[in-house]
PDB file of C-alpha atoms and ligand atoms in Angstrom:
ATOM      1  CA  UNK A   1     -40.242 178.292 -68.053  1.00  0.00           C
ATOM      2  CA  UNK A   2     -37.688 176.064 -67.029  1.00  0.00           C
ATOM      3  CA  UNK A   3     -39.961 172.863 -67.874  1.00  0.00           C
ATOM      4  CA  UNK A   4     -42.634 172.337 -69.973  1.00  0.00           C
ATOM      5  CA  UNK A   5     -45.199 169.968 -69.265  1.00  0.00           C
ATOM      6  CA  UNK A   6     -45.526 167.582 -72.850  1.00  0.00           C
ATOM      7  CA  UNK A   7     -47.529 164.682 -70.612  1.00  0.00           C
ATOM      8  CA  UNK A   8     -49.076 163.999 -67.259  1.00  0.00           C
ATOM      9  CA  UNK A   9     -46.436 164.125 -64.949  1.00  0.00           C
ATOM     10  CA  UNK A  10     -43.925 164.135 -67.583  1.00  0.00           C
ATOM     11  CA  UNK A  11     -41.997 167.728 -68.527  1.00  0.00           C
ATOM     12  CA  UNK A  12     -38.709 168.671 -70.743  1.00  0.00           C
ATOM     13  CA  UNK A  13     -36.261 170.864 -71.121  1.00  0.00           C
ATOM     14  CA  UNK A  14     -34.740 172.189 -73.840  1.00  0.00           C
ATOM     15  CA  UNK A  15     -30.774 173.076 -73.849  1.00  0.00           C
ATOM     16  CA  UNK A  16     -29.511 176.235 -75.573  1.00  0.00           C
ATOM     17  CA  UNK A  17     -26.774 173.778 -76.295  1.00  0.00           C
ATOM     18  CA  UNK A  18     -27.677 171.551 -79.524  1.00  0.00           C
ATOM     19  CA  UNK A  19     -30.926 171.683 -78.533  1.00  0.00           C
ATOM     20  CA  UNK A  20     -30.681 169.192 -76.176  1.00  0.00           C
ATOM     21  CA  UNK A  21     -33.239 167.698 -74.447  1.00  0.00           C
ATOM     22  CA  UNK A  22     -33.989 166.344 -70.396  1.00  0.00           C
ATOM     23  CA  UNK A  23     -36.752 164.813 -69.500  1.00  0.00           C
ATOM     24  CA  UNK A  24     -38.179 164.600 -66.205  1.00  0.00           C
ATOM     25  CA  UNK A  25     -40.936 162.196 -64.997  1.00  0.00           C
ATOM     26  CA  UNK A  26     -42.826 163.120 -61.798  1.00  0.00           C
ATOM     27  CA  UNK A  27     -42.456 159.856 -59.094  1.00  0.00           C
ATOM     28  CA  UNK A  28     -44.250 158.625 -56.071  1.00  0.00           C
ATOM     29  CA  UNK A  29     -41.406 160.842 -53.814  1.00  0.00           C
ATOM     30  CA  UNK A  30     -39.433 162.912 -55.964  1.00  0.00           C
ATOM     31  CA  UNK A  31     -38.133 162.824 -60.080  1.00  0.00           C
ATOM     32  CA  UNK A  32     -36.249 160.595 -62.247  1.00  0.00           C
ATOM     33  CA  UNK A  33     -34.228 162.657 -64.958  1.00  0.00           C
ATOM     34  CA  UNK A  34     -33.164 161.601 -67.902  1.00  0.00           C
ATOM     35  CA  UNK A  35     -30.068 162.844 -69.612  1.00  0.00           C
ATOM     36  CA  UNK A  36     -29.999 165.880 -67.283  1.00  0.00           C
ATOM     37  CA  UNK A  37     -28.466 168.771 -69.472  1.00  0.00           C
ATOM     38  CA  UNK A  38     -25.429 170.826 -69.816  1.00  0.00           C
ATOM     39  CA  UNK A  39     -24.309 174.067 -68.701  1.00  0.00           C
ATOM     40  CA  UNK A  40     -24.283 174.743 -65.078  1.00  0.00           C
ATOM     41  CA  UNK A  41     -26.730 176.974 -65.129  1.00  0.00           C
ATOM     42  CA  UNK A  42     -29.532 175.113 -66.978  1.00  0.00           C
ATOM     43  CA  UNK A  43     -28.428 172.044 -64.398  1.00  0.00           C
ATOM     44  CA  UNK A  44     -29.007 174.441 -61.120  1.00  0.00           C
ATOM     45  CA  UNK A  45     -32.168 175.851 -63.273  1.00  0.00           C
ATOM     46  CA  UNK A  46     -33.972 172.068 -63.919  1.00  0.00           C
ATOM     47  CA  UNK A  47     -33.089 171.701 -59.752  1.00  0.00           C
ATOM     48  CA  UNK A  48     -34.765 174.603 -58.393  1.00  0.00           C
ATOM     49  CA  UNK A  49     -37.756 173.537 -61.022  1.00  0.00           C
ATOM     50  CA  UNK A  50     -37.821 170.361 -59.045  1.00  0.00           C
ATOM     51  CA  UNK A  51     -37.263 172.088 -55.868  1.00  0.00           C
ATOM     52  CA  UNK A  52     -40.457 174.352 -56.902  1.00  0.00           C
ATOM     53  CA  UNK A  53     -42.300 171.385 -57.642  1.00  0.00           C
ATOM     54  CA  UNK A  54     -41.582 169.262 -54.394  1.00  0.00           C
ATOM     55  CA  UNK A  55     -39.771 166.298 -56.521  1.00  0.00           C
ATOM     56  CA  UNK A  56     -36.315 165.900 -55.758  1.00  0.00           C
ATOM     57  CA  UNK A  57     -34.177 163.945 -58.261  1.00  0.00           C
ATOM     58  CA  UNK A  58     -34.827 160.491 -56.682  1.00  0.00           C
ATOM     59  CA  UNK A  59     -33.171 158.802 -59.559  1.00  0.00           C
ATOM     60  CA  UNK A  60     -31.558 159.941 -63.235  1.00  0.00           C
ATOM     61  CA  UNK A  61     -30.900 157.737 -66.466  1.00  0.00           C
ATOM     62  CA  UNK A  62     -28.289 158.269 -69.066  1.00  0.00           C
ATOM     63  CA  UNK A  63     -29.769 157.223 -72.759  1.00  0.00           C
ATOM     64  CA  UNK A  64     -26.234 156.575 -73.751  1.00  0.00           C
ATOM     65  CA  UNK A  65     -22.510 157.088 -73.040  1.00  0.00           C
ATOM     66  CA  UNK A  66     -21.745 160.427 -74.685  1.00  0.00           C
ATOM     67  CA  UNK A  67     -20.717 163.678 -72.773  1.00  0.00           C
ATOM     68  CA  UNK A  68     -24.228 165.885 -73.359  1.00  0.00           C
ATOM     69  CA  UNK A  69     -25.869 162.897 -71.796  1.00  0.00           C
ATOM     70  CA  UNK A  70     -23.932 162.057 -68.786  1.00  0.00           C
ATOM     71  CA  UNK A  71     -23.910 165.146 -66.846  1.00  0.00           C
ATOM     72  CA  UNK A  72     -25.249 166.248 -63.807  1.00  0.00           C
ATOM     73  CA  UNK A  73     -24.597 169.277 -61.101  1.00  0.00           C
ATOM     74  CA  UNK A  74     -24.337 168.867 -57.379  1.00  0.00           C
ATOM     75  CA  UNK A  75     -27.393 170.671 -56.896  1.00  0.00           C
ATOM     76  CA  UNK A  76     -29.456 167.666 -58.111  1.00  0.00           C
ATOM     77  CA  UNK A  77     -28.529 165.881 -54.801  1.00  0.00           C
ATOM     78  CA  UNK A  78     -27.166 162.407 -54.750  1.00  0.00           C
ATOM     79  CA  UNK A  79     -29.365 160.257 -56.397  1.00  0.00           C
ATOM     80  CA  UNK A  80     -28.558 156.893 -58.292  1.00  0.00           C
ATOM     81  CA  UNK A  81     -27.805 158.024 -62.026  1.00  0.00           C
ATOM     82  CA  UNK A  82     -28.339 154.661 -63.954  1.00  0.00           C
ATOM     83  CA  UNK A  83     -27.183 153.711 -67.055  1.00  0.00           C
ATOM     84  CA  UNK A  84     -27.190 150.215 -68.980  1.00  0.00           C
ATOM     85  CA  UNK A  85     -24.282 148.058 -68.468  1.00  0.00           C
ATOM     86  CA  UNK A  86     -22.782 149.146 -71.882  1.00  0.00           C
ATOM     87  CA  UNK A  87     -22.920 152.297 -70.923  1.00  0.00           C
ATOM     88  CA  UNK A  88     -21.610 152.304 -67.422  1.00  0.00           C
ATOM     89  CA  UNK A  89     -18.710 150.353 -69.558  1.00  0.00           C
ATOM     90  CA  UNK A  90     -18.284 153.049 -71.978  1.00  0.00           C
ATOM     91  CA  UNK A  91     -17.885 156.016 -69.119  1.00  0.00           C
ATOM     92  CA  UNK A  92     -15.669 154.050 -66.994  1.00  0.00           C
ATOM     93  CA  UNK A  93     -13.394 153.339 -69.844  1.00  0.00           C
ATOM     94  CA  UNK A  94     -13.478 157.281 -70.705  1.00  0.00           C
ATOM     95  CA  UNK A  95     -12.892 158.498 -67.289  1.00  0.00           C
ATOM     96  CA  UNK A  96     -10.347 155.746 -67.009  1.00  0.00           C
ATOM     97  CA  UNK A  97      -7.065 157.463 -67.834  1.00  0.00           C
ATOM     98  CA  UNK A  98      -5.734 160.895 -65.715  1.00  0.00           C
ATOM     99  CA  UNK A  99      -5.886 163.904 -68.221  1.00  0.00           C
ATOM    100  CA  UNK A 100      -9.168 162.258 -69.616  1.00  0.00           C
ATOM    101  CA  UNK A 101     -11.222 165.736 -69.344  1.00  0.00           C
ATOM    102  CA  UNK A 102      -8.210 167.227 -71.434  1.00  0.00           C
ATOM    103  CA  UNK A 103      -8.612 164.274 -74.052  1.00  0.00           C
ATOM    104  CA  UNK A 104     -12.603 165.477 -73.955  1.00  0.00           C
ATOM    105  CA  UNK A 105     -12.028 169.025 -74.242  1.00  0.00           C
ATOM    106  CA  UNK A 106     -11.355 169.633 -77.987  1.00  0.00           C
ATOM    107  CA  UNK A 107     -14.777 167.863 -78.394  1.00  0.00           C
ATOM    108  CA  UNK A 108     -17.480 170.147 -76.068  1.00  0.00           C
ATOM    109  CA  UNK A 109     -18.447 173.160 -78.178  1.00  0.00           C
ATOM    110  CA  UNK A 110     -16.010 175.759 -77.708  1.00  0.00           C
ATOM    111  CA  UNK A 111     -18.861 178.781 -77.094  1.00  0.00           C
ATOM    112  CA  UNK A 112     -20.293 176.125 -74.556  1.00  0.00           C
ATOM    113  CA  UNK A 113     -17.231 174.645 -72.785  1.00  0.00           C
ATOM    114  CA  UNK A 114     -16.532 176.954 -70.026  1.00  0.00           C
ATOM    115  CA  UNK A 115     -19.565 176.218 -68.973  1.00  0.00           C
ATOM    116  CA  UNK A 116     -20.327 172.357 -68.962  1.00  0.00           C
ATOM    117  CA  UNK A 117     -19.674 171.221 -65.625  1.00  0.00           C
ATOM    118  CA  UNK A 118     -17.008 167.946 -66.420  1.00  0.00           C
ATOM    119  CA  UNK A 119     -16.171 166.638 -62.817  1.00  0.00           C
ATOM    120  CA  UNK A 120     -19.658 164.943 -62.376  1.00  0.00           C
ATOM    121  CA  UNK A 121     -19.711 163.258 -66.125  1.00  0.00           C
ATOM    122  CA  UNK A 122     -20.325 159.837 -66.257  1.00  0.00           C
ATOM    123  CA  UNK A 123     -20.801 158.818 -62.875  1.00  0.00           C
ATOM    124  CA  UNK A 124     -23.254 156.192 -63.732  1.00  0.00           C
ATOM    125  CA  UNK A 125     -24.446 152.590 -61.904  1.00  0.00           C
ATOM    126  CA  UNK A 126     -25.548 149.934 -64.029  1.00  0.00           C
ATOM    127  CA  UNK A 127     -29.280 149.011 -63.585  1.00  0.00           C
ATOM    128  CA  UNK A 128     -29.718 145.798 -62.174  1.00  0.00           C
ATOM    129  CA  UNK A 129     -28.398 142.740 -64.612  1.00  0.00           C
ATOM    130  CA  UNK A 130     -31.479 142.104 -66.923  1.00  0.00           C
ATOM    131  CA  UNK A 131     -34.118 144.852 -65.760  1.00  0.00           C
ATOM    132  CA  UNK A 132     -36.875 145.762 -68.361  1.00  0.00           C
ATOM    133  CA  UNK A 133     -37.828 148.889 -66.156  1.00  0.00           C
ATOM    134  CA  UNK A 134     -35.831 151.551 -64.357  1.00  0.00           C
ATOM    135  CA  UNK A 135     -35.135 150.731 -60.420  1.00  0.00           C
ATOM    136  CA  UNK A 136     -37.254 154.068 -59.163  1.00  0.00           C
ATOM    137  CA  UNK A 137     -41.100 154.844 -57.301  1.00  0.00           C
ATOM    138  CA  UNK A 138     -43.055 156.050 -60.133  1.00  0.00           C
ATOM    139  CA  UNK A 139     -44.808 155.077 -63.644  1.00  0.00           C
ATOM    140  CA  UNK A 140     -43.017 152.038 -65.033  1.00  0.00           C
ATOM    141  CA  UNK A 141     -40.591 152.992 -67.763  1.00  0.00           C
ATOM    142  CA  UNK A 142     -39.332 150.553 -69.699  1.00  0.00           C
ATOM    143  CA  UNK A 143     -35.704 150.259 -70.866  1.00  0.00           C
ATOM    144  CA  UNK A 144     -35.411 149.475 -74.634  1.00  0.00           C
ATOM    145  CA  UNK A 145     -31.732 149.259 -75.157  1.00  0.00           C
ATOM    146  CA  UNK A 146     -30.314 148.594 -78.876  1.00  0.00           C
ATOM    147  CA  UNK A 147     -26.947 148.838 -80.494  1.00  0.00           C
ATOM    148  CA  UNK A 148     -27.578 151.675 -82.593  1.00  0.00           C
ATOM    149  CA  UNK A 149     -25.343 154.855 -82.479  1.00  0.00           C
ATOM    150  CA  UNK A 150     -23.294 154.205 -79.489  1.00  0.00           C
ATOM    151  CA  UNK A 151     -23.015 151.131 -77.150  1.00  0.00           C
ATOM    152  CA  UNK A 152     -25.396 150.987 -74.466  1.00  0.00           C
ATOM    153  CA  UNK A 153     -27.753 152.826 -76.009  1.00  0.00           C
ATOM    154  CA  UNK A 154     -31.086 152.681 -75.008  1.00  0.00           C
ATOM    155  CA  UNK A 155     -35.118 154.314 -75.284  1.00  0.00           C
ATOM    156  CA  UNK A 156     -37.314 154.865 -72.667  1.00  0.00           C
ATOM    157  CA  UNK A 157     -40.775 154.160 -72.829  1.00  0.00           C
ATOM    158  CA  UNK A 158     -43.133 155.421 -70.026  1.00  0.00           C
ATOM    159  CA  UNK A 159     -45.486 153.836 -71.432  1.00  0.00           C
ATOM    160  CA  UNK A 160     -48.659 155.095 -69.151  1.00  0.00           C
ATOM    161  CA  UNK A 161     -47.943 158.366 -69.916  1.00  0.00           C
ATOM    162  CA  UNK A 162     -47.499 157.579 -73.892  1.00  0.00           C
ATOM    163  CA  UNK A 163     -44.000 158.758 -73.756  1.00  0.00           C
ATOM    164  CA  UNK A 164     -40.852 157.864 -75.845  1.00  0.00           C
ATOM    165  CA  UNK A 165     -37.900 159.673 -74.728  1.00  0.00           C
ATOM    166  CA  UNK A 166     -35.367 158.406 -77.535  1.00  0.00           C
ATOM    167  CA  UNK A 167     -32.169 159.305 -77.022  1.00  0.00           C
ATOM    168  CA  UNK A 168     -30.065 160.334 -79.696  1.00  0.00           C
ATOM    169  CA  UNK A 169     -32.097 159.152 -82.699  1.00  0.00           C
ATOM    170  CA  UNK A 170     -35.365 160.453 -84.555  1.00  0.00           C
ATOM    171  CA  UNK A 171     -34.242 164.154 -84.336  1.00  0.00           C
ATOM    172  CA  UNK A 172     -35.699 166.955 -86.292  1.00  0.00           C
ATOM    173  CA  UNK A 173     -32.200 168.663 -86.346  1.00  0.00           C
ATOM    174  CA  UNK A 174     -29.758 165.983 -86.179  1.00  0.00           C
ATOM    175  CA  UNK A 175     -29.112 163.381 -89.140  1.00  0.00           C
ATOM    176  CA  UNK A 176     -28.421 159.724 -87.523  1.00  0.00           C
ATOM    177  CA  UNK A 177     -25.238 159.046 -86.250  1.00  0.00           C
ATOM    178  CA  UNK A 178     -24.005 155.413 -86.761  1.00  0.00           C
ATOM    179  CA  UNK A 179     -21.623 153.797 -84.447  1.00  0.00           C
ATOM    180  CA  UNK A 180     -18.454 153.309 -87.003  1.00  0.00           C
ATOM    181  CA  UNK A 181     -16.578 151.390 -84.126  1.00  0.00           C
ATOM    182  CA  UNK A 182     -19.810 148.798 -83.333  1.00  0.00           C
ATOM    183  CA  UNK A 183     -20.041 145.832 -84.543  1.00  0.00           C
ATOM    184  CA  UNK A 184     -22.310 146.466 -87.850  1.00  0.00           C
ATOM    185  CA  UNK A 185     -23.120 150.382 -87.997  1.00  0.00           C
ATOM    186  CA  UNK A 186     -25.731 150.612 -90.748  1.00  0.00           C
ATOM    187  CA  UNK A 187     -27.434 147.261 -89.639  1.00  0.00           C
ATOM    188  CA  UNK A 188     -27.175 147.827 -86.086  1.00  0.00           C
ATOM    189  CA  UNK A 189     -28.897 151.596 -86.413  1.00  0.00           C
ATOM    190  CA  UNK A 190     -31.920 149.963 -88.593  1.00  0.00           C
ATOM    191  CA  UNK A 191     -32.748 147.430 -86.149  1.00  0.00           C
ATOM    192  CA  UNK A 192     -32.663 150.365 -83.243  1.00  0.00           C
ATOM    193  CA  UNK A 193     -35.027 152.296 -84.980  1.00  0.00           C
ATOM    194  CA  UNK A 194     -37.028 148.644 -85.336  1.00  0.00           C
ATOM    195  CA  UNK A 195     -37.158 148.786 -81.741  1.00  0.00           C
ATOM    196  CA  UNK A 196     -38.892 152.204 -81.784  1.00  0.00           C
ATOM    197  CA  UNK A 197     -41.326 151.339 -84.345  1.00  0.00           C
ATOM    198  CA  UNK A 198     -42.407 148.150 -82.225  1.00  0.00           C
ATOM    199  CA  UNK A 199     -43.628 150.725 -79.568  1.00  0.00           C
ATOM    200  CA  UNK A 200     -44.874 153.608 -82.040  1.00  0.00           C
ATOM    201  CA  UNK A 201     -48.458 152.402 -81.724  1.00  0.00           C
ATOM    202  CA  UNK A 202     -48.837 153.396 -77.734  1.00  0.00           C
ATOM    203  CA  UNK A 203     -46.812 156.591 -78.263  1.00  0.00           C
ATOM    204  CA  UNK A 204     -48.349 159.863 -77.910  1.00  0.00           C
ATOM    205  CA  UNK A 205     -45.636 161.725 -77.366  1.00  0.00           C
ATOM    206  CA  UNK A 206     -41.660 161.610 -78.327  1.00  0.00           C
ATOM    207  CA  UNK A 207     -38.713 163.477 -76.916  1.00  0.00           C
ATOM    208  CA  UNK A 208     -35.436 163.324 -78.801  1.00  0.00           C
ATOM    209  CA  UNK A 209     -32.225 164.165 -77.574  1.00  0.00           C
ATOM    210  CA  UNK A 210     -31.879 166.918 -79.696  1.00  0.00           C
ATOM    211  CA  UNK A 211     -34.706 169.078 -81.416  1.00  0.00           C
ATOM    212  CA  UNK A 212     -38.193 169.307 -81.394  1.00  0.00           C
ATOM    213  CA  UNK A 213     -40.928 166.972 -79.592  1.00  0.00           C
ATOM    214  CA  UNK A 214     -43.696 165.223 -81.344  1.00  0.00           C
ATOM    215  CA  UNK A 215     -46.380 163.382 -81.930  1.00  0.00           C
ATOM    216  CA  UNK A 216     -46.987 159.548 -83.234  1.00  0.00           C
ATOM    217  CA  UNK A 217     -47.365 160.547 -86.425  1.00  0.00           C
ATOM    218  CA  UNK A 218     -44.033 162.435 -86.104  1.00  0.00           C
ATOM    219  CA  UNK A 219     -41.996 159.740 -84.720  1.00  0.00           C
ATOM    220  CA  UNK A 220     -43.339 157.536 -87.302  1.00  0.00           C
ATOM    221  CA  UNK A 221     -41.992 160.574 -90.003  1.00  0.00           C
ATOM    222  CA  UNK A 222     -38.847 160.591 -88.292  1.00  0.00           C
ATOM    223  CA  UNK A 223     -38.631 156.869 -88.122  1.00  0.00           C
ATOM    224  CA  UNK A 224     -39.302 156.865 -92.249  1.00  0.00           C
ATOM    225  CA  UNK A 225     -36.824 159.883 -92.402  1.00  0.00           C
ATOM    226  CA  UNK A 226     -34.015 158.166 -90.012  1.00  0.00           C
ATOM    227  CA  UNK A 227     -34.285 154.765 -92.391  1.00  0.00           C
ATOM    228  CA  UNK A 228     -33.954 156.815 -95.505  1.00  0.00           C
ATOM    229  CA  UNK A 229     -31.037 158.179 -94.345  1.00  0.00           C
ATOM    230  CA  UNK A 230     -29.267 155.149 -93.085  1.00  0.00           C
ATOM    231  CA  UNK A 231     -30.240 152.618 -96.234  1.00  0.00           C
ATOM    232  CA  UNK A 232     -28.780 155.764 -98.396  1.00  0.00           C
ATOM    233  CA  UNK A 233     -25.845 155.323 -96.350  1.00  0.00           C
ATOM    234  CA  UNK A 234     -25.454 151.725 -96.510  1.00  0.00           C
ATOM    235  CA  UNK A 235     -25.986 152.081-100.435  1.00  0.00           C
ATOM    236  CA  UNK A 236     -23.191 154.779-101.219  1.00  0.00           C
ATOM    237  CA  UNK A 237     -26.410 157.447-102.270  1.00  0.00           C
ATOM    238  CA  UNK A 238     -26.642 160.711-101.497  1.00  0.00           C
ATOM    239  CA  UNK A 239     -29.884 160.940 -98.848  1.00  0.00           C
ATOM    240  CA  UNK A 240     -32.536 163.578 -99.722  1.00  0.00           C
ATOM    241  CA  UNK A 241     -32.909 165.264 -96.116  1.00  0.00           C
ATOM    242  CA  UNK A 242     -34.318 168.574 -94.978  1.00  0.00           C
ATOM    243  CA  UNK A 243     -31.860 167.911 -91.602  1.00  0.00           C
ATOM    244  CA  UNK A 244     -28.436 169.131 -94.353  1.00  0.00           C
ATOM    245  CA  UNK A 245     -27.984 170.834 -97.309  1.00  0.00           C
ATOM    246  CA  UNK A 246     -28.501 174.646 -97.552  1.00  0.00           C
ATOM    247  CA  UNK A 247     -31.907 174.784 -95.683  1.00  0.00           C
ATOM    248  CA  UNK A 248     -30.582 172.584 -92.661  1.00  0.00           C
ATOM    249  CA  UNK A 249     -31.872 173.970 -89.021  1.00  0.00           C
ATOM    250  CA  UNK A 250     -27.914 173.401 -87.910  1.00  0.00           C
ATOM    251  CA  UNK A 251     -25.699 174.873 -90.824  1.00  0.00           C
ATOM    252  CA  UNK A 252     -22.477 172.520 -89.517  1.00  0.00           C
ATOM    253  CA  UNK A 253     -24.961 169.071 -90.220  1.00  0.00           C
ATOM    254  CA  UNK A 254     -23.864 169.055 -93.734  1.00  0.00           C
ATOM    255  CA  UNK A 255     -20.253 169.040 -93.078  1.00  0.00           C
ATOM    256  CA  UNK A 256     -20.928 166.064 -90.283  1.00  0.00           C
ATOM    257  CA  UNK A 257     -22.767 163.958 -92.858  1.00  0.00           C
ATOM    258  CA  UNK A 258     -19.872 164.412 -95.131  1.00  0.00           C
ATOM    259  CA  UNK A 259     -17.399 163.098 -92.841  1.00  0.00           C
ATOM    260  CA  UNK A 260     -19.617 160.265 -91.636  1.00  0.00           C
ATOM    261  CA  UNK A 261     -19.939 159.461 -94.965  1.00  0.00           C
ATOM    262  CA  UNK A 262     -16.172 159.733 -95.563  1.00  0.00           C
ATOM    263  CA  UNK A 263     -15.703 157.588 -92.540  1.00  0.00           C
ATOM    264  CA  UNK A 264     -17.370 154.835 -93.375  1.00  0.00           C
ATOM    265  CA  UNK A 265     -16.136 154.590 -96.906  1.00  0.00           C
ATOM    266  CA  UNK A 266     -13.006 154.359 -95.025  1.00  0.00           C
ATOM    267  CA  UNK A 267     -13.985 151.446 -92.906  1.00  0.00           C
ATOM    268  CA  UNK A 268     -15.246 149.476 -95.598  1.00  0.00           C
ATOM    269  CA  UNK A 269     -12.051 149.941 -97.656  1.00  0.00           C
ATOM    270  CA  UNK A 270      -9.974 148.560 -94.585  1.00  0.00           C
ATOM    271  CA  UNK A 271     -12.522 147.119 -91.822  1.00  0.00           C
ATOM    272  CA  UNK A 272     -11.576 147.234 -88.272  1.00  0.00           C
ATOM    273  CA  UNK A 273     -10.094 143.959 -87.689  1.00  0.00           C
ATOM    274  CA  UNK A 274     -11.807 142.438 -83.911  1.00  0.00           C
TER     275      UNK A 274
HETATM  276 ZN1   ZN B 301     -26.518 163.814 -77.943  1.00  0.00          ZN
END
């Protein structure tokens, strides 16, 4: 099945890419759809689900401003694909140049790349200057934007339904990614997952970008997990974490953590100067 039903009126997809994860909340007249997917044919798939299901993509929302979150396929239709204003900022700066799907290319995973449809990426509209909700005709979800792991970022809570769809934090399979060119990577990615934990108590259900849903006492795990990680980070210790090392779900974290942690040993010995 193309999408699975995790809440009332709420289903998700999961990617054979990274495991990543699209969410789709049923509307009034048609579906929002967030962080749509990535090959072409899981993008034409998740349309003729909504085609099946009488709910057009009436609107889309990107969690944050990397490639495996910004695309979408013509089959979708036309609707507004929203995006905070950090992130709109972030896309329009990487689209910005003329050979910038060339400059992309040597990051999409190579058994994946041929089929990741590029010419759509990023095409994102900021949601109105200082909205709490998404502009769309369904259940109220609320925008909790944060600075950690990219710019932009940002939750959504639909919060009727008990659903956190989280973006690229609280994964099962991924270890957190901190934003080395932000402003304060360790800090900034403590007080995002904050923000989560302020709405864990009305969660039911949780939808990561990448990996496996759960349940409130899962996100809470995760949260514990995601901290752990990041304060052994900030402190120069090695994190105990089932996500790397030799029984990792994705063999390749371990060698990602290394050069995260590399990186930012890096930036501390010569910060980036503003
Ligand atoms: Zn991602």
């Amino acid at each position: 099945m193309t999408l699975e039903p995790i809440a009332e009126g709420v289903l998700v997809h999961e990617s054979a890419c990274i495991q990543s994860r699209s969410t789709v909340v049923l509307g009034a007249t048609g579906a929002l759809v967030v962080d749509p997917g990535i090959t072409r044919a899981e993008l034409a798939a998740i349309a003729a689900a909504l085609r099946e299901l009488e709910q057009p993509a009436v609107a889309a929302f990107a969690t944050h401003p990397d490639w495996d979150h910004t695309l979408w396929h013509a089959e979708l239709g036309d609707a507004p694909r929203y995006g905070t204003a950090a992130c709109v900022a972030a896309m329009a700066q990487l689209r910005g140049g003329p050979d910038w799907q060339e400059e992309l290319a040597p990051w999409l995973p190579p058994e994946f790349a041929g089929d990741i449809p590029m010419e759509l990426l990023g095409l994102i509209t900021a949601v109105p200057d200082a909205s709490t909700h998404v502009p769309w005709d369904g259940p109220a979800v609320r925008i909790l934007e944060h600075r950690a792991h990219a710019a932009g970022h940002a939750a959504l809570f639909v919060e009727e339904r008990g659903v956190l769809v989280a973006g690229d934090m609280v994964s099962d399979v991924l270890v957190p990614f901190v934003d080395l060119g932000g402003p304060d990577p360790i800090e900034d990615y403590l007080a995002g997952l904050d923000v989560l934990e302020g709405v864990a108590d009305a969660v039911d259900v949780i939808v990561p970008g990448h990996g496996s849903t759960g349940d409130q006492a899962e996100l809470r795990a995760r949260i514990a997990l995601d901290r752990a990680y990041v304060t052994a980070l900030r402190d120069g210790r090695e994190p105990d974490d089932p996500r790397i090392g030799p029984s990792a779900p994705l063999e390749w974290m371990t060698d990602v953590h290394r050069a995260q942690t590399d990186a930012l040993a890096a930036l501390r010995a010569s910060p980036l100067v503003e």
